Amino acid sequence: MTRYLLKRLGGALLVLLALSVAVYALFYLVPGDPARLACGERCSTQQVTQVRERLGLDASVFTQYGHFLQGIVAGRDYSTGTAVLHCDAPCLGFSYKTDQQVTRLILERVPATLSLALGAMVIWLVIGVGTGLLSALRRGGITERALTVLTLAGTGMPVFILGLLFLMAVCAYLRWLPFPSYVPLSQDPEQWAWNLLLPWLTLGFFESAKYARLTRSSTLETLAEDHIRTFRAYGVGERAVVGRHALRGAVPPVIALNANDLGTVVGGAVLTETLFGIPGIGKTLVDAVRVVDVPVVVGVVLVTGTAVALANVVADLLYAAADRRVALL
């Protein structure tokens, strides 16, 4: 298992290195002038030149990328012309618009995104896995047809439409809840939960559809295997067959899908956070794109990639724990 973990961590590092190359090339080496963006439209040519020198954009491409990696691994010094600012590792630079460290800016938004992601994950797993399992066990009946229609509706409805429907029904028409306004967990746990309830339901219901379909297909495939028929032939109870054997065989694909989805949501649930005004990473990305704040956009993309890579490493470990044969590959 240790060797398997090291292999997966090595693969994740290679993926992140390739991602850093792609992101740097996309945002810093394509036609355009980052120095002009950092300085502003009203800057003179001389001022833009000074900013380019301070940011190291007048160096060669390889030198610039080396400084970029150095900042992430060991930190980096930035000159303001009159002073030198040190950016601690992992340094993703400074925002063009607020002069704030991008790493610090993103870390301030992480609690809100984690609150959304973890709560929604519980909902999409409970609804998705429960619906998929019930649909597989009631195959061919009216229950399966109803659940199939429900999952297809969840898959085909965009998340922002679903969120708007929840807002209109729960907040405007029924008035069961006020319109959500994010409250930090440390400030008021009860208000934190009430204000995140609709975002949790929106994202959780939207994501649950694919979990229902995956669980249903995996369970049906497992129930058709020879060892399940053998257990039934020996008189093992149906509850034990399903709960102890069939469900265990259907869980690994769900683990892999959940890790990828959780990593993506942690990296930024853009539509959900923007719709409900949650000050998370996704909303930060939207705001940065709107004002062309390149370092913030690059930082969010790298954080998203890191979250997905780490989540998949965890998923590989859980997958190996569920199926010991995987660790021997």
CSV table of N, CA, C and O in Angstrom, one decimal, residues 110-125 192 196 200 203 258 262 265-266:
chain,number,residue,atom,x,y,z
A,110,VAL,N,-11.6,30.0,1.1
A,110,VAL,CA,-11.7,28.6,1.2
A,110,VAL,C,-12.7,28.1,2.2
A,110,VAL,O,-13.5,27.2,1.9
A,111,PRO,N,-12.9,28.7,3.4
A,111,PRO,CA,-13.9,28.2,4.3
A,111,PRO,C,-15.3,28.2,3.8
A,111,PRO,O,-16.1,27.3,4.0
A,112,ALA,N,-15.7,29.3,3.0
A,112,ALA,CA,-17.0,29.4,2.4
A,112,ALA,C,-17.2,28.2,1.4
A,112,ALA,O,-18.2,27.6,1.3
A,113,THR,N,-16.2,28.0,0.5
A,113,THR,CA,-16.3,27.0,-0.5
A,113,THR,C,-16.3,25.6,0.1
A,113,THR,O,-17.1,24.7,-0.3
A,114,LEU,N,-15.5,25.3,1.2
A,114,LEU,CA,-15.6,24.0,1.9
A,114,LEU,C,-16.9,23.8,2.5
A,114,LEU,O,-17.4,22.7,2.5
A,115,SER,N,-17.5,24.9,3.1
A,115,SER,CA,-18.8,24.7,3.7
A,115,SER,C,-19.8,24.3,2.7
A,115,SER,O,-20.7,23.4,2.9
A,116,LEU,N,-19.8,24.9,1.5
A,116,LEU,CA,-20.7,24.5,0.4
A,116,LEU,C,-20.4,23.1,-0.1
A,116,LEU,O,-21.4,22.3,-0.2
A,117,ALA,N,-19.2,22.8,-0.3
A,117,ALA,CA,-18.8,21.5,-0.9
A,117,ALA,C,-19.1,20.3,0.0
A,117,ALA,O,-19.7,19.4,-0.5
A,118,LEU,N,-18.8,20.4,1.2
A,118,LEU,CA,-19.0,19.3,2.1
A,118,LEU,C,-20.4,19.0,2.4
A,118,LEU,O,-20.9,17.9,2.5
A,119,GLY,N,-21.2,20.1,2.6
A,119,GLY,CA,-22.6,19.9,2.8
A,119,GLY,C,-23.3,19.4,1.6
A,119,GLY,O,-24.2,18.5,1.7
A,120,ALA,N,-23.0,19.9,0.4
A,120,ALA,CA,-23.6,19.4,-0.8
A,120,ALA,C,-23.2,17.9,-1.0
A,120,ALA,O,-24.0,17.1,-1.5
A,121,MET,N,-22.0,17.6,-0.7
A,121,MET,CA,-21.5,16.2,-0.9
A,121,MET,C,-22.4,15.2,-0.1
A,121,MET,O,-22.7,14.1,-0.6
A,122,VAL,N,-22.7,15.5,1.1
A,122,VAL,CA,-23.5,14.7,2.0
A,122,VAL,C,-24.9,14.5,1.3
A,122,VAL,O,-25.4,13.3,1.2
A,123,ILE,N,-25.4,15.5,0.7
A,123,ILE,CA,-26.8,15.5,0.1
A,123,ILE,C,-26.7,14.6,-1.2
A,123,ILE,O,-27.6,13.8,-1.4
A,124,TRP,N,-25.7,14.9,-2.0
A,124,TRP,CA,-25.7,14.2,-3.3
A,124,TRP,C,-25.4,12.7,-3.1
A,124,TRP,O,-25.8,11.8,-3.9
A,125,LEU,N,-24.6,12.3,-2.0
A,125,LEU,CA,-24.3,10.9,-1.8
A,125,LEU,C,-25.6,10.2,-1.2
A,125,LEU,O,-25.9,9.1,-1.6
A,192,TRP,N,-25.3,30.0,9.9
A,192,TRP,CA,-24.5,29.4,8.8
A,192,TRP,C,-25.2,28.3,8.1
A,192,TRP,O,-25.2,28.2,6.9
A,196,LEU,N,-27.0,28.3,4.3
A,196,LEU,CA,-26.4,27.4,3.3
A,196,LEU,C,-27.3,26.2,2.8
A,196,LEU,O,-27.0,25.4,2.0
A,200,TRP,N,-26.9,24.1,-0.6
A,200,TRP,CA,-26.6,22.7,-0.4
A,200,TRP,C,-27.6,21.8,-1.2
A,200,TRP,O,-27.2,20.9,-1.9
A,203,LEU,N,-27.0,22.4,-5.2
A,203,LEU,CA,-25.8,21.6,-5.8
A,203,LEU,C,-25.9,20.2,-5.5
A,203,LEU,O,-25.6,19.3,-6.4
A,258,ASN,N,-17.0,10.6,-6.8
A,258,ASN,CA,-17.2,11.6,-5.7
A,258,ASN,C,-15.9,12.4,-5.5
A,258,ASN,O,-15.9,13.6,-5.2
A,262,LEU,N,-15.9,16.3,-5.7
A,262,LEU,CA,-15.5,17.1,-4.6
A,262,LEU,C,-14.4,18.0,-4.8
A,262,LEU,O,-14.4,19.2,-4.4
A,265,VAL,N,-15.6,20.9,-7.0
A,265,VAL,CA,-16.5,21.9,-6.2
A,265,VAL,C,-15.6,22.7,-5.3
A,265,VAL,O,-15.8,23.9,-5.1
A,266,VAL,N,-14.6,22.1,-4.6
A,266,VAL,CA,-13.7,22.8,-3.8
A,266,VAL,C,-12.9,23.8,-4.6
A,266,VAL,O,-12.6,24.9,-4.1
